[in-house]
Amino acid sequence: MASSEPSRYGLFLVFAICAIVSLLALLLSSVAIGRSSASKFTVNPGTLKQEDDDYVWTFAAGHSWHGFEYRDESTGELRGFTVDLINAVCQEANKKCEIIRDLYINCWDAKAGGPAHGGTGLMGGWYDGCSAWSQTRQRLNTFKFSKPYVQQLAEKITFYTADADSDLDWRDLTNRTVAFLDGWPASEDCILLYDEINGFDKSNARHYPSIEEFIVGIQQKEVDCGFAALSEKLQKELHHLTTDELDFKCTLSAPSIMMRKDSQLDTWWNEAFDRIRANGKYSEVCRDLYEVHV
């Protein structure tokens, strides 16, 4: 009889350990599910595929690109030329579509001194396409693109400084720190395309996630200068150096829809886009860019 007590105790201990392990497994799985659902968009049931009629095509759009993509402060809605264009093309193609607001870095990302790469969102299938992205040599290694839907926006590139009396010589960037907009075409790789610019070292690159932070970083002299396309917004806040002879070499095409190489999105998008250009709907979308989204 004495030997039965340890046996019962041992059996109880086994059950207790199993219960604890099961509880831990449940807790860990709950945490994993919570993390997954918090960082991933789900529109289609897992059984739907792109070739299915009920498939919902999803597009990521940002919120800080002037009249092209912006958040309406009065309604909280995402608005702009890009939103109108996606809706028009999807309607023409008779496709179900949703537009998702997300960070630009989830479409294409770059860290100072490191290689640019596909963003977590597009690579991970959170959505089918990212709007308003131009082709670059690096991006073409990872993604494919729809037909461009606007003309090339940037024609010149320049360096920006905080002061008009800056003694910076943009032709010689030896030991100079340079600001870049994270993930934008005017990148560390692009600056190396210009034979006129010497001395740049990627270790001196500083990245900023938004135009606003890019401007502040230069104004507060966290960097010696910034490298970006010539634009009215930046010219209002910063001094730009005289580099009018520098044509914009950072992109190979105007903005379009960027997608994974295994996507079927371009098989219907390009045809529908051509049709709205022919039937006048595209002209209406363009008109609203200047009359509504200002």
CSV table of C-alpha atoms in Angstrom, one decimal:
chain,number,residue,atom,x,y,z
A,1,MET,CA,0.0,0.0,0.0
A,2,ALA,CA,2.8,2.4,0.8
A,3,SER,CA,4.1,2.1,-2.8
A,4,SER,CA,0.8,3.3,-4.2
A,5,GLU,CA,1.2,6.8,-2.8
A,6,PRO,CA,4.2,7.7,-4.9
A,7,SER,CA,2.4,6.2,-7.9
A,8,ARG,CA,-0.7,8.4,-7.4
A,9,TYR,CA,1.6,11.4,-6.7
A,10,GLY,CA,3.5,10.7,-9.9
A,11,LEU,CA,0.3,10.4,-12.0
A,12,PHE,CA,-0.9,13.7,-10.5
A,13,LEU,CA,2.4,15.3,-11.4
A,14,VAL,CA,2.1,14.2,-15.0
A,15,PHE,CA,-1.4,15.5,-15.3
A,16,ALA,CA,-0.3,18.8,-13.7
A,17,ILE,CA,2.6,19.2,-16.1
A,18,CYS,CA,0.4,18.4,-19.1
A,19,ALA,CA,-2.1,21.0,-18.0
A,20,ILE,CA,0.6,23.6,-17.6
A,21,VAL,CA,2.1,22.8,-21.0
A,22,SER,CA,-1.3,22.9,-22.7
A,23,LEU,CA,-2.1,26.3,-21.1
A,24,LEU,CA,1.3,27.7,-22.2
A,25,ALA,CA,0.7,26.5,-25.7
A,26,LEU,CA,-2.8,28.1,-25.8
A,27,LEU,CA,-1.4,31.4,-24.5
A,28,LEU,CA,1.5,31.4,-27.0
A,29,SER,CA,-0.8,30.6,-29.9
A,30,SER,CA,-3.1,33.4,-28.8
A,31,VAL,CA,-0.2,35.8,-28.8
A,32,ALA,CA,0.9,34.6,-32.3
A,33,ILE,CA,-2.6,35.0,-33.7
A,34,GLY,CA,-2.9,38.4,-32.1
A,35,ARG,CA,0.4,39.6,-33.7
A,36,SER,CA,-0.5,38.1,-37.0
A,37,SER,CA,-3.9,39.7,-37.2
A,38,ALA,CA,-2.6,43.1,-36.0
A,39,SER,CA,-0.1,43.3,-38.9
A,40,LYS,CA,-1.9,41.7,-41.8
A,41,PHE,CA,-5.0,42.8,-43.8
A,42,THR,CA,-7.5,40.1,-44.6
A,43,VAL,CA,-10.2,40.9,-47.2
A,44,ASN,CA,-10.6,37.6,-49.1
A,45,PRO,CA,-11.5,34.2,-47.5
A,46,GLY,CA,-8.6,31.8,-47.7
A,47,THR,CA,-10.3,29.8,-50.4
A,48,LEU,CA,-10.5,32.7,-52.9
A,49,LYS,CA,-7.9,33.1,-55.6
A,50,GLN,CA,-7.1,35.9,-58.0
A,51,GLU,CA,-8.8,34.0,-60.8
A,52,ASP,CA,-12.1,33.8,-58.9
A,53,ASP,CA,-14.9,36.2,-59.8
A,54,ASP,CA,-15.6,37.1,-56.2
A,55,TYR,CA,-12.0,37.9,-55.5
A,56,VAL,CA,-11.5,41.4,-54.0
A,57,TRP,CA,-8.5,43.2,-55.4
A,58,THR,CA,-6.7,45.3,-52.8
A,59,PHE,CA,-4.5,48.3,-53.3
A,60,ALA,CA,-2.3,50.1,-50.8
A,61,ALA,CA,-2.2,53.9,-50.9
A,62,GLY,CA,-0.4,56.3,-48.8
A,63,HIS,CA,-1.6,59.5,-47.2
A,64,SER,CA,0.9,62.3,-47.8
A,65,TRP,CA,1.4,62.9,-51.5
A,66,HIS,CA,-0.4,66.2,-52.2
A,67,GLY,CA,-3.5,65.8,-54.4
A,68,PHE,CA,-2.6,62.3,-55.4
A,69,GLU,CA,-3.1,60.6,-52.1
A,70,TYR,CA,-4.1,62.3,-48.9
A,71,ARG,CA,-6.3,61.9,-45.8
A,72,ASP,CA,-9.3,64.2,-45.7
A,73,GLU,CA,-9.1,65.7,-42.2
A,74,SER,CA,-12.9,66.4,-42.1
A,75,THR,CA,-14.0,62.9,-42.9
A,76,GLY,CA,-10.9,60.7,-42.2
A,77,GLU,CA,-11.3,59.2,-45.7
A,78,LEU,CA,-8.4,58.5,-48.1
A,79,ARG,CA,-8.9,60.7,-51.2
A,80,GLY,CA,-7.0,61.9,-54.2
A,81,PHE,CA,-6.2,61.2,-57.9
A,82,THR,CA,-5.0,57.7,-57.1
A,83,VAL,CA,-8.1,56.7,-55.3
A,84,ASP,CA,-10.3,58.1,-58.1
A,85,LEU,CA,-8.2,56.3,-60.7
A,86,ILE,CA,-8.3,52.9,-59.0
A,87,ASN,CA,-12.1,53.2,-58.5
A,88,ALA,CA,-12.5,54.1,-62.2
A,89,VAL,CA,-10.4,51.3,-63.5
A,90,CYS,CA,-12.0,48.7,-61.3
A,91,GLN,CA,-15.5,49.8,-62.3
A,92,GLU,CA,-14.5,49.6,-66.0
A,93,ALA,CA,-13.1,46.1,-65.5
A,94,ASN,CA,-16.1,45.0,-63.3
A,95,LYS,CA,-13.8,44.0,-60.5
A,96,LYS,CA,-14.3,44.2,-56.7
A,97,CYS,CA,-11.6,46.4,-55.2
A,98,GLU,CA,-10.7,47.9,-51.9
A,99,ILE,CA,-8.1,50.6,-51.1
A,100,ILE,CA,-6.1,50.2,-48.0
A,101,ARG,CA,-4.2,53.0,-46.3
A,102,ASP,CA,-0.7,51.9,-45.3
A,103,LEU,CA,2.8,53.2,-44.8
A,104,TYR,CA,4.9,53.5,-47.9
A,105,ILE,CA,7.7,51.5,-46.4
A,106,ASN,CA,5.4,48.4,-46.5
A,107,CYS,CA,5.5,48.6,-50.3
A,108,TRP,CA,9.2,49.4,-50.7
A,109,ASP,CA,11.7,50.0,-48.0
A,110,ALA,CA,15.3,51.2,-47.7
A,111,LYS,CA,17.6,51.7,-44.7
A,112,ALA,CA,20.5,54.0,-44.6
A,113,GLY,CA,23.6,52.3,-46.0
A,114,GLY,CA,21.7,49.1,-46.8
A,115,PRO,CA,20.1,47.7,-50.0
A,116,ALA,CA,16.5,48.8,-50.9
A,117,HIS,CA,14.1,45.9,-50.9
A,118,GLY,CA,10.4,44.9,-51.3
A,119,GLY,CA,8.2,46.0,-48.4
A,120,THR,CA,6.6,43.6,-46.0
A,121,GLY,CA,3.1,44.4,-47.1
A,122,LEU,CA,3.4,43.7,-50.8
A,123,MET,CA,5.9,40.9,-50.4
A,124,GLY,CA,3.7,39.3,-47.8
A,125,GLY,CA,0.5,39.5,-49.8
A,126,TRP,CA,-1.3,41.9,-47.5
A,127,TYR,CA,-2.6,43.5,-50.8
A,128,ASP,CA,-2.3,43.0,-54.5
A,129,GLY,CA,-0.7,46.2,-55.6
A,130,CYS,CA,0.8,49.5,-54.4
A,131,SER,CA,-0.3,52.7,-56.1
A,132,ALA,CA,1.8,55.5,-57.5
A,133,TRP,CA,5.2,53.8,-57.7
A,134,SER,CA,7.7,54.4,-60.5
A,135,GLN,CA,10.0,51.8,-62.0
A,136,THR,CA,13.6,51.8,-60.9
A,137,ARG,CA,16.4,49.4,-61.7
A,138,GLN,CA,16.2,48.0,-58.1
A,139,ARG,CA,12.4,47.7,-58.0
A,140,LEU,CA,12.3,45.8,-61.3
A,141,ASN,CA,14.5,43.1,-59.8
A,142,THR,CA,11.7,42.4,-57.3
A,143,PHE,CA,8.3,43.6,-58.7
A,144,LYS,CA,6.5,44.2,-62.0
A,145,PHE,CA,4.4,47.3,-62.9
A,146,SER,CA,1.3,48.3,-64.7
A,147,LYS,CA,1.3,50.8,-67.5
A,148,PRO,CA,2.2,54.3,-66.2
A,149,TYR,CA,-0.9,56.3,-65.6
A,150,VAL,CA,0.6,59.8,-65.5
A,151,GLN,CA,3.5,61.6,-67.2
A,152,GLN,CA,6.8,61.7,-65.6
A,153,LEU,CA,6.4,64.0,-62.6
A,154,ALA,CA,10.0,64.9,-61.8
A,155,GLU,CA,12.3,66.5,-64.4
A,156,LYS,CA,15.1,67.8,-62.3
A,157,ILE,CA,16.9,66.8,-59.2
A,158,THR,CA,18.7,69.0,-56.7
A,159,PHE,CA,20.3,69.3,-53.3
A,160,TYR,CA,18.6,71.1,-50.4
A,161,THR,CA,20.2,73.0,-47.6
A,162,ALA,CA,18.9,74.9,-44.6
A,163,ASP,CA,20.6,78.2,-45.5
A,164,ALA,CA,20.9,80.2,-48.7
A,165,ASP,CA,24.5,81.0,-47.9
A,166,SER,CA,25.6,77.4,-47.5
A,167,ASP,CA,29.2,76.8,-48.6
A,168,LEU,CA,28.4,73.2,-49.6
A,169,ASP,CA,29.7,72.2,-53.0
A,170,TRP,CA,27.3,69.6,-54.3
A,171,ARG,CA,29.9,68.3,-56.7
A,172,ASP,CA,32.1,67.2,-53.8
A,173,LEU,CA,30.3,65.4,-51.0
A,174,THR,CA,33.4,64.1,-49.2
A,175,ASN,CA,32.6,63.7,-45.5
A,176,ARG,CA,29.2,65.3,-46.1
A,177,THR,CA,26.0,63.8,-44.6
A,178,VAL,CA,23.1,63.6,-47.0
A,179,ALA,CA,19.4,63.2,-46.2
A,180,PHE,CA,17.2,60.9,-48.3
A,181,LEU,CA,13.5,60.1,-48.2
A,182,ASP,CA,13.1,56.5,-47.2
A,183,GLY,CA,12.1,54.3,-50.2
A,184,TRP,CA,11.9,57.2,-52.7
A,185,PRO,CA,13.5,57.1,-56.1
A,186,ALA,CA,16.1,59.8,-55.2
A,187,SER,CA,18.1,57.3,-53.3
A,188,GLU,CA,21.7,56.4,-52.4
A,189,ASP,CA,21.8,54.3,-55.6
A,190,CYS,CA,20.5,57.1,-57.7
A,191,ILE,CA,23.1,59.6,-56.5
A,192,LEU,CA,25.8,57.3,-57.8
A,193,LEU,CA,24.4,57.6,-61.4
A,194,TYR,CA,25.6,61.2,-61.7
A,195,ASP,CA,29.2,61.5,-62.9
A,196,GLU,CA,29.1,65.2,-61.7
A,197,ILE,CA,28.8,64.2,-58.1
A,198,ASN,CA,31.9,62.9,-56.3
A,199,GLY,CA,32.9,61.8,-52.8
A,200,PHE,CA,29.6,60.4,-51.6
A,201,ASP,CA,29.8,57.6,-49.2
A,202,LYS,CA,26.8,55.5,-48.2
A,203,SER,CA,27.9,55.5,-44.6
A,204,ASN,CA,27.0,59.3,-44.6
A,205,ALA,CA,23.4,58.7,-45.7
A,206,ARG,CA,20.6,59.6,-43.3
A,207,HIS,CA,17.0,58.4,-44.1
A,208,TYR,CA,13.7,60.1,-43.2
A,209,PRO,CA,10.3,58.4,-43.4
A,210,SER,CA,8.3,61.5,-44.5
A,211,ILE,CA,8.7,64.8,-46.3
A,212,GLU,CA,8.0,66.7,-43.1
A,213,GLU,CA,10.7,64.9,-41.2
A,214,PHE,CA,13.1,65.3,-44.2
A,215,ILE,CA,12.5,69.1,-44.1
A,216,VAL,CA,12.9,69.3,-40.3
A,217,GLY,CA,16.1,67.3,-40.4
A,218,ILE,CA,17.7,69.7,-42.9
A,219,GLN,CA,16.4,72.8,-41.2
A,220,GLN,CA,17.8,71.7,-37.8
A,221,LYS,CA,21.1,70.8,-39.6
A,222,GLU,CA,21.1,67.1,-38.6
A,223,VAL,CA,22.6,66.7,-42.1
A,224,ASP,CA,24.6,68.9,-44.4
A,225,CYS,CA,22.1,68.6,-47.3
A,226,GLY,CA,19.2,66.6,-48.7
A,227,PHE,CA,18.9,64.9,-52.1
A,228,ALA,CA,15.5,65.0,-53.8
A,229,ALA,CA,13.5,66.0,-56.8
A,230,LEU,CA,13.0,69.6,-57.5
A,231,SER,CA,9.5,70.4,-56.0
A,232,GLU,CA,7.5,73.4,-55.0
A,233,LYS,CA,6.8,72.0,-51.5
A,234,LEU,CA,10.5,71.6,-50.7
A,235,GLN,CA,11.5,74.8,-52.3
A,236,LYS,CA,9.1,76.7,-50.0
A,237,GLU,CA,10.8,75.3,-46.9
A,238,LEU,CA,14.4,74.9,-47.9
A,239,HIS,CA,17.1,76.4,-50.1
A,240,HIS,CA,18.0,74.5,-53.2
A,241,LEU,CA,21.4,74.6,-54.8
A,242,THR,CA,21.8,75.5,-58.4
A,243,THR,CA,21.9,72.2,-60.2
A,244,ASP,CA,19.5,72.8,-63.1
A,245,GLU,CA,21.7,70.8,-65.4
A,246,LEU,CA,21.0,67.6,-63.4
A,247,ASP,CA,18.1,65.8,-65.2
A,248,PHE,CA,16.1,63.3,-63.1
A,249,LYS,CA,17.7,59.9,-63.7
A,250,CYS,CA,16.3,58.0,-60.7
A,251,THR,CA,13.3,56.4,-62.4
A,252,LEU,CA,12.7,54.5,-65.6
A,253,SER,CA,9.0,55.3,-65.9
A,254,ALA,CA,6.2,57.5,-64.5
A,255,PRO,CA,4.1,56.3,-61.5
A,256,SER,CA,2.0,53.1,-61.9
A,257,ILE,CA,0.7,50.2,-59.9
A,258,MET,CA,3.5,48.1,-58.4
A,259,MET,CA,2.8,44.4,-57.9
A,260,ARG,CA,4.4,41.0,-57.2
A,261,LYS,CA,5.7,39.2,-60.2
A,262,ASP,CA,3.3,36.3,-59.6
A,263,SER,CA,0.2,38.6,-59.7
A,264,GLN,CA,-2.5,38.5,-62.3
A,265,LEU,CA,-3.5,42.1,-61.6
A,266,ASP,CA,-1.9,43.5,-64.8
A,267,THR,CA,-3.8,41.1,-67.0
A,268,TRP,CA,-7.0,43.1,-66.6
A,269,TRP,CA,-5.8,46.5,-65.2
A,270,ASN,CA,-3.9,47.6,-68.4
A,271,GLU,CA,-6.8,46.8,-70.7
A,272,ALA,CA,-9.3,48.6,-68.4
A,273,PHE,CA,-7.0,51.6,-68.1
A,274,ASP,CA,-6.7,51.8,-71.9
A,275,ARG,CA,-10.5,51.8,-72.1
A,276,ILE,CA,-11.0,54.7,-69.6
A,277,ARG,CA,-8.5,56.7,-71.5
A,278,ALA,CA,-10.5,56.2,-74.7
A,279,ASN,CA,-13.9,56.8,-73.3
A,280,GLY,CA,-13.1,60.0,-71.5
A,281,LYS,CA,-13.3,58.8,-67.9
A,282,TYR,CA,-9.6,59.2,-67.4
A,283,SER,CA,-9.8,62.9,-68.4
A,284,GLU,CA,-12.5,63.4,-65.7
A,285,VAL,CA,-10.2,61.9,-63.1
A,286,CYS,CA,-7.3,64.1,-64.2
A,287,ARG,CA,-9.6,67.2,-64.1
A,288,ASP,CA,-10.6,66.5,-60.5
A,289,LEU,CA,-6.9,66.4,-59.5
A,290,TYR,CA,-6.7,70.1,-60.2
A,291,GLU,CA,-10.3,71.2,-59.4
A,292,VAL,CA,-11.2,69.0,-56.4
A,293,HIS,CA,-8.0,67.6,-54.8
A,294,VAL,CA,-6.2,70.9,-54.3
